[in-house]
mmCIF file of C-alpha atoms in Angstrom:
data_model
loop_
_atom_site.group_PDB
_atom_site.id
_atom_site.type_symbol
_atom_site.label_atom_id
_atom_site.label_comp_id
_atom_site.label_asym_id
_atom_site.label_seq_id
_atom_site.Cartn_x
_atom_site.Cartn_y
_atom_site.Cartn_z
ATOM 1 C CA MET A 27 0.226 -0.236 -0.061
ATOM 2 C CA ILE A 28 3.094 2.310 0.922
ATOM 3 C CA ASP A 29 4.804 1.363 -1.837
ATOM 4 C CA ALA A 30 1.514 1.734 -4.588
ATOM 5 C CA LEU A 31 1.807 5.946 -3.116
ATOM 6 C CA ALA A 32 5.079 6.445 -2.815
ATOM 7 C CA LEU A 33 5.439 4.811 -6.600
ATOM 8 C CA VAL A 34 2.555 6.985 -7.181
ATOM 9 C CA PHE A 35 4.044 9.980 -6.332
ATOM 10 C CA ILE A 36 7.535 9.202 -8.184
ATOM 11 C CA ALA A 37 5.658 9.354 -11.245
ATOM 12 C CA ALA A 38 4.263 12.551 -10.672
ATOM 13 C CA GLY A 39 7.493 13.791 -9.919
ATOM 14 C CA LEU A 40 9.182 12.681 -13.045
ATOM 15 C CA ALA A 41 5.913 13.848 -15.179
ATOM 16 C CA PHE A 42 6.471 17.405 -14.255
ATOM 17 C CA ASP A 43 10.201 17.547 -14.505
ATOM 18 C CA VAL A 44 9.467 16.575 -17.810
ATOM 19 C CA LEU A 45 7.494 18.782 -18.405
ATOM 20 C CA GLY A 46 9.093 21.673 -16.812
ATOM 21 C CA CYS A 47 12.380 20.308 -18.927
ATOM 22 C CA LEU A 48 9.710 20.580 -22.340
ATOM 23 C CA GLY A 49 8.888 24.214 -21.322
ATOM 24 C CA MET A 50 12.548 25.135 -20.872
ATOM 25 C CA VAL A 51 13.172 24.519 -25.080
ATOM 26 C CA ARG A 52 9.853 26.154 -25.635
ATOM 27 C CA LEU A 53 8.795 29.298 -24.078
ATOM 28 C CA PRO A 54 10.404 32.001 -26.027
ATOM 29 C CA ASP A 55 11.842 34.288 -23.140
ATOM 30 C CA VAL A 56 14.454 33.892 -20.155
ATOM 31 C CA TYR A 57 11.985 35.008 -17.725
ATOM 32 C CA ASN A 58 8.801 32.961 -18.987
ATOM 33 C CA ARG A 59 11.400 29.577 -19.014
ATOM 34 C CA LEU A 60 12.136 30.830 -15.811
ATOM 35 C CA GLN A 61 8.915 31.013 -14.518
ATOM 36 C CA ALA A 62 8.013 27.703 -16.322
ATOM 37 C CA SER A 63 10.578 25.397 -15.068
ATOM 38 C CA THR A 64 11.494 26.977 -11.476
ATOM 39 C CA LYS A 65 8.351 25.969 -10.550
ATOM 40 C CA CYS A 66 7.698 22.448 -11.514
ATOM 41 C CA VAL A 67 10.807 21.192 -11.546
ATOM 42 C CA THR A 68 10.813 22.024 -7.514
ATOM 43 C CA LEU A 69 7.536 20.335 -7.056
ATOM 44 C CA GLY A 70 8.634 17.503 -8.478
ATOM 45 C CA THR A 71 12.254 16.753 -7.231
ATOM 46 C CA CYS A 72 10.216 17.773 -4.179
ATOM 47 C CA SER A 73 7.896 15.178 -4.967
ATOM 48 C CA ILE A 74 10.432 12.880 -6.236
ATOM 49 C CA LEU A 75 12.580 12.787 -2.949
ATOM 50 C CA PHE A 76 8.649 12.926 -0.379
ATOM 51 C CA GLY A 77 8.374 9.122 -2.625
ATOM 52 C CA CYS A 78 11.401 7.677 -1.561
ATOM 53 C CA PHE A 79 11.079 8.495 2.035
ATOM 54 C CA LEU A 80 8.009 6.781 1.900
ATOM 55 C CA MET A 81 10.088 4.294 0.179
ATOM 56 C CA THR A 82 12.974 4.118 2.656
ATOM 57 C CA GLY A 83 10.978 4.557 5.636
ATOM 58 C CA PHE A 84 12.139 6.554 9.530
ATOM 59 C CA SER A 85 15.781 5.848 8.206
ATOM 60 C CA ALA A 86 18.722 7.462 8.078
ATOM 61 C CA GLY A 87 18.759 7.844 4.433
ATOM 62 C CA GLY A 88 14.885 8.303 5.204
ATOM 63 C CA PHE A 89 15.974 11.384 7.240
ATOM 64 C CA LYS A 90 18.860 12.596 4.607
ATOM 65 C CA LEU A 91 15.336 12.823 2.321
ATOM 66 C CA LEU A 92 13.575 15.200 4.403
ATOM 67 C CA LEU A 93 16.296 17.423 5.317
ATOM 68 C CA CYS A 94 16.845 17.729 1.619
ATOM 69 C CA ILE A 95 13.335 18.618 0.452
ATOM 70 C CA ALA A 96 13.172 21.420 3.172
ATOM 71 C CA PHE A 97 16.623 22.938 1.779
ATOM 72 C CA ILE A 98 15.661 22.702 -1.822
ATOM 73 C CA LEU A 99 11.769 24.389 -0.691
ATOM 74 C CA LEU A 100 14.067 26.576 1.153
ATOM 75 C CA VAL A 101 16.822 27.987 -1.382
ATOM 76 C CA SER A 102 14.968 27.241 -4.460
ATOM 77 C CA PRO A 103 12.913 30.059 -4.485
ATOM 78 C CA VAL A 104 15.990 32.235 -3.337
ATOM 79 C CA ALA A 105 18.083 31.598 -6.643
ATOM 80 C CA ALA A 106 14.982 31.612 -8.798
ATOM 81 C CA HIS A 107 14.740 35.177 -7.601
ATOM 82 C CA ALA A 108 18.174 36.035 -7.849
ATOM 83 C CA ILE A 109 18.451 35.569 -11.164
ATOM 84 C CA SER A 110 15.407 36.854 -12.379
ATOM 85 C CA ARG A 111 16.713 40.034 -10.892
ATOM 86 C CA GLY A 112 20.021 40.007 -12.572
ATOM 87 C CA ALA A 113 18.126 39.583 -16.280
ATOM 88 C CA HIS A 114 16.289 43.052 -15.863
ATOM 89 C CA ARG A 115 18.780 44.394 -14.063
ATOM 90 C CA ALA A 116 21.760 43.684 -17.110
ATOM 91 C CA GLY A 117 19.282 44.779 -19.867
ATOM 92 C CA ILE A 118 17.710 41.348 -21.440
ATOM 93 C CA PRO A 119 14.838 42.380 -22.981
ATOM 94 C CA LEU A 120 11.203 40.655 -22.380
ATOM 95 C CA TRP A 121 9.498 38.683 -25.776
ATOM 96 C CA LYS A 122 7.461 40.900 -27.723
ATOM 97 C CA GLY A 123 4.407 39.301 -26.861
ATOM 98 C CA SER A 124 4.631 40.816 -22.839
ATOM 99 C CA VAL A 125 1.983 42.754 -21.505
ATOM 100 C CA VAL A 126 3.250 44.306 -19.065
ATOM 101 C CA ASP A 127 6.927 45.485 -17.239
ATOM 102 C CA MET A 128 5.840 46.487 -13.144
ATOM 103 C CA TYR A 129 10.042 46.185 -12.048
ATOM 104 C CA ALA A 130 10.706 48.069 -14.710
ATOM 105 C CA LYS A 131 7.712 51.132 -13.649
ATOM 106 C CA ASP A 132 9.685 50.864 -10.618
ATOM 107 C CA ARG A 133 13.046 51.617 -11.331
ATOM 108 C CA GLU A 134 12.478 54.635 -12.958
ATOM 109 C CA GLY A 135 10.447 55.932 -10.341
ATOM 110 C CA GLU A 136 13.292 55.434 -8.143
ATOM 111 C CA ALA A 137 15.799 56.928 -10.468
ATOM 112 C CA MET B 8 27.632 24.202 -38.544
ATOM 113 C CA ARG B 9 24.401 23.183 -39.186
ATOM 114 C CA THR B 10 25.234 19.343 -40.735
ATOM 115 C CA LEU B 11 27.510 19.103 -37.553
ATOM 116 C CA ARG B 12 25.155 20.867 -34.744
ATOM 117 C CA TRP B 13 22.526 17.948 -36.253
ATOM 118 C CA PHE B 14 24.990 15.641 -35.979
ATOM 119 C CA LEU B 15 25.546 16.217 -32.609
ATOM 120 C CA GLY B 16 21.984 16.041 -31.821
ATOM 121 C CA ALA B 17 21.458 12.357 -33.934
ATOM 122 C CA VAL B 18 24.348 11.081 -31.877
ATOM 123 C CA VAL B 19 23.400 12.276 -28.656
ATOM 124 C CA LEU B 20 19.476 11.213 -29.391
ATOM 125 C CA LEU B 21 20.387 7.891 -30.409
ATOM 126 C CA GLY B 22 22.422 6.498 -27.574
ATOM 127 C CA VAL B 23 19.517 8.119 -25.261
ATOM 128 C CA ILE B 24 17.199 5.307 -27.036
ATOM 129 C CA LEU B 25 20.003 2.741 -26.286
ATOM 130 C CA MET B 26 20.173 3.414 -23.005
ATOM 131 C CA VAL B 27 16.697 3.122 -22.363
ATOM 132 C CA ILE B 28 16.212 -0.084 -24.283
ATOM 133 C CA LEU B 29 19.289 -2.340 -23.066
ATOM 134 C CA ASP B 30 19.726 -0.834 -19.793
ATOM 135 C CA PRO B 31 23.179 -1.153 -19.597
ATOM 136 C CA LEU B 32 22.046 0.413 -15.478
ATOM 137 C CA ASP B 33 20.790 -3.214 -14.848
ATOM 138 C CA SER B 34 24.572 -3.857 -14.109
ATOM 139 C CA VAL B 35 25.226 -1.132 -11.518
ATOM 140 C CA PHE B 36 22.168 -2.039 -9.398
ATOM 141 C CA TYR B 37 23.761 -5.338 -8.088
ATOM 142 C CA PRO B 38 22.786 -5.908 -4.641
ATOM 143 C CA ALA B 39 18.512 -6.986 -5.095
ATOM 144 C CA THR B 40 16.810 -4.887 -1.713
ATOM 145 C CA HIS B 41 14.161 -3.976 -2.784
ATOM 146 C CA ARG B 42 11.102 -5.643 -5.066
ATOM 147 C CA HIS B 43 10.359 -2.043 -7.436
ATOM 148 C CA MET B 44 14.272 -2.396 -8.298
ATOM 149 C CA GLU B 45 13.488 -1.712 -12.273
ATOM 150 C CA LEU B 46 10.718 0.521 -11.726
ATOM 151 C CA VAL B 47 13.071 2.926 -10.364
ATOM 152 C CA GLY B 48 15.440 2.217 -12.652
ATOM 153 C CA ARG B 49 13.588 3.303 -15.460
ATOM 154 C CA ALA B 50 12.463 6.179 -14.345
ATOM 155 C CA VAL B 51 16.350 6.943 -13.695
ATOM 156 C CA SER B 52 16.482 6.888 -17.731
ATOM 157 C CA ILE B 53 13.573 9.707 -17.816
ATOM 158 C CA LEU B 54 15.120 12.057 -15.896
ATOM 159 C CA ILE B 55 18.609 11.365 -17.821
ATOM 160 C CA ILE B 56 16.019 12.428 -20.925
ATOM 161 C CA SER B 57 14.704 15.833 -19.690
ATOM 162 C CA ALA B 58 18.215 17.044 -18.189
ATOM 163 C CA LEU B 59 19.386 16.530 -21.824
ATOM 164 C CA LEU B 60 16.754 18.679 -23.301
ATOM 165 C CA LEU B 61 19.074 21.255 -20.267
ATOM 166 C CA LEU B 62 21.239 20.244 -21.985
ATOM 167 C CA TYR B 63 20.114 21.629 -25.329
ATOM 168 C CA ARG B 64 18.833 25.166 -23.283
ATOM 169 C CA ILE B 65 22.849 25.999 -22.535
ATOM 170 C CA MET B 66 24.278 25.294 -25.606
ATOM 171 C CA ARG B 67 21.657 26.896 -27.417
ATOM 172 C CA GLY B 68 21.056 29.766 -25.014
ATOM 173 C CA PRO B 69 20.685 33.143 -26.809
ATOM 174 C CA THR B 70 22.179 35.079 -23.884
ATOM 175 C CA PRO B 71 23.896 33.440 -20.992
ATOM 176 C CA ALA B 72 20.494 33.956 -18.182
ATOM 177 C CA ASP B 73 19.366 30.862 -20.197
ATOM 178 C CA ARG B 74 22.292 29.471 -19.680
ATOM 179 C CA THR B 75 22.220 30.468 -15.866
ATOM 180 C CA VAL B 76 18.425 28.946 -15.388
ATOM 181 C CA ALA B 77 19.206 25.860 -17.295
ATOM 182 C CA ILE B 78 22.319 25.248 -14.837
ATOM 183 C CA ASP B 79 20.953 25.988 -11.341
ATOM 184 C CA ILE B 80 17.297 23.932 -12.658
ATOM 185 C CA PHE B 81 19.798 20.821 -13.269
ATOM 186 C CA GLY B 82 21.147 21.294 -10.452
ATOM 187 C CA VAL B 83 17.476 20.362 -8.543
ATOM 188 C CA LEU B 84 17.145 17.816 -11.209
ATOM 189 C CA VAL B 85 20.050 15.483 -9.840
ATOM 190 C CA VAL B 86 19.256 15.957 -6.732
ATOM 191 C CA GLY B 87 16.060 13.696 -7.362
ATOM 192 C CA LEU B 88 18.500 11.495 -9.944
ATOM 193 C CA CYS B 89 20.768 10.809 -6.861
ATOM 194 C CA ALA B 90 17.918 10.081 -4.758
ATOM 195 C CA LEU B 91 16.171 7.120 -7.038
ATOM 196 C CA LEU B 92 19.884 5.645 -7.585
ATOM 197 C CA GLY B 93 19.915 5.560 -3.586
ATOM 198 C CA VAL B 94 16.321 3.872 -3.118
ATOM 199 C CA ALA B 95 17.304 2.000 -6.459
ATOM 200 C CA SER B 96 20.322 0.944 -5.253
ATOM 201 C CA GLY B 97 19.621 0.572 -1.128
ATOM 202 C CA ARG B 98 22.861 2.746 -0.281
ATOM 203 C CA SER B 99 21.949 5.986 1.583
ATOM 204 C CA TRP B 100 25.204 8.141 0.451
ATOM 205 C CA TYR B 101 23.991 8.321 -3.237
ATOM 206 C CA ILE B 102 21.345 10.672 -0.879
ATOM 207 C CA ASP B 103 24.270 12.842 0.674
ATOM 208 C CA ILE B 104 25.863 13.327 -3.232
ATOM 209 C CA GLY B 105 22.720 15.201 -3.897
ATOM 210 C CA ILE B 106 22.694 17.278 -0.933
ATOM 211 C CA ALA B 107 25.906 18.688 -1.708
ATOM 212 C CA TRP B 108 25.629 18.930 -4.931
ATOM 213 C CA ALA B 109 22.186 21.359 -4.028
ATOM 214 C CA LEU B 110 24.564 23.182 -1.526
ATOM 215 C CA GLN B 111 27.188 23.698 -4.125
ATOM 216 C CA SER B 112 24.573 24.029 -7.130
ATOM 217 C CA PHE B 113 22.728 26.936 -5.300
ATOM 218 C CA ILE B 114 26.357 28.994 -3.975
ATOM 219 C CA GLY B 115 26.493 28.886 -7.777
ATOM 220 C CA THR B 116 23.849 30.049 -8.472
ATOM 221 C CA LEU B 117 23.805 33.210 -6.778
ATOM 222 C CA ALA B 118 27.317 33.778 -8.015
ATOM 223 C CA LEU B 119 26.005 33.573 -11.817
ATOM 224 C CA ALA B 120 23.166 36.188 -10.583
ATOM 225 C CA LYS B 121 24.887 38.388 -9.155
ATOM 226 C CA PHE B 122 27.853 38.452 -11.994
ATOM 227 C CA LEU B 123 25.002 39.246 -14.523
ATOM 228 C CA GLU B 124 23.807 42.012 -12.054
ATOM 229 C CA GLY B 125 27.403 43.702 -13.310
ATOM 230 C CA ARG B 126 28.687 43.417 -9.545
ATOM 231 C CA ARG B 127 31.772 41.782 -7.925
ATOM 232 C CA LEU B 128 31.578 38.959 -5.581
ATOM 233 C CA ASP B 129 32.926 41.649 -2.825
ATOM 234 C CA ASP B 130 30.056 44.216 -3.277
#
């Protein structure tokens, strides 16, 4: 029963990972790619790790997996935010179909 | 140049297909500690295919920010790969590799983002 649940978690995580990487290839812009891939791959990897935790149970390896889930959930949004801020400040243009750019408006207000 | 690029892509795709069909990773997992071992081994090959999609973006990305995003996502993906390998082979030190990889990838991504912004490391 628990093994079947773990396999369901691992399969969902694999699907999220593959779709996130497909978005990384297919989308037109740095910001679109970051928005698609970061969230999908973070959730997918956390789901895979939780499935592996259900398989191993409460052993040393299982607690390492839980620690890894906490670390990834804490760290991955920070890295994505740093990349998007650096890209916008480096002057990388948005996709030509983008609707709004609030961060540029805010920076005009600062200057 | 274009033919070289297509040739490299065809070689990589052929290698992936051969690896999924012949499954040489089975010889790595010699202690059969878990009964879902083979299924988890196939899952590893799916993760390798998505990592190849990321490598395409690293090779082809028009701006440095694309490459930085791809490297960050690659680091998160490898953690899941290490966890799956650890479950499939029954050795828990694969997960230590995953934790160390996540730490190094985070620090490297922050440094690359800082360089993108035009600042130095001691800024």
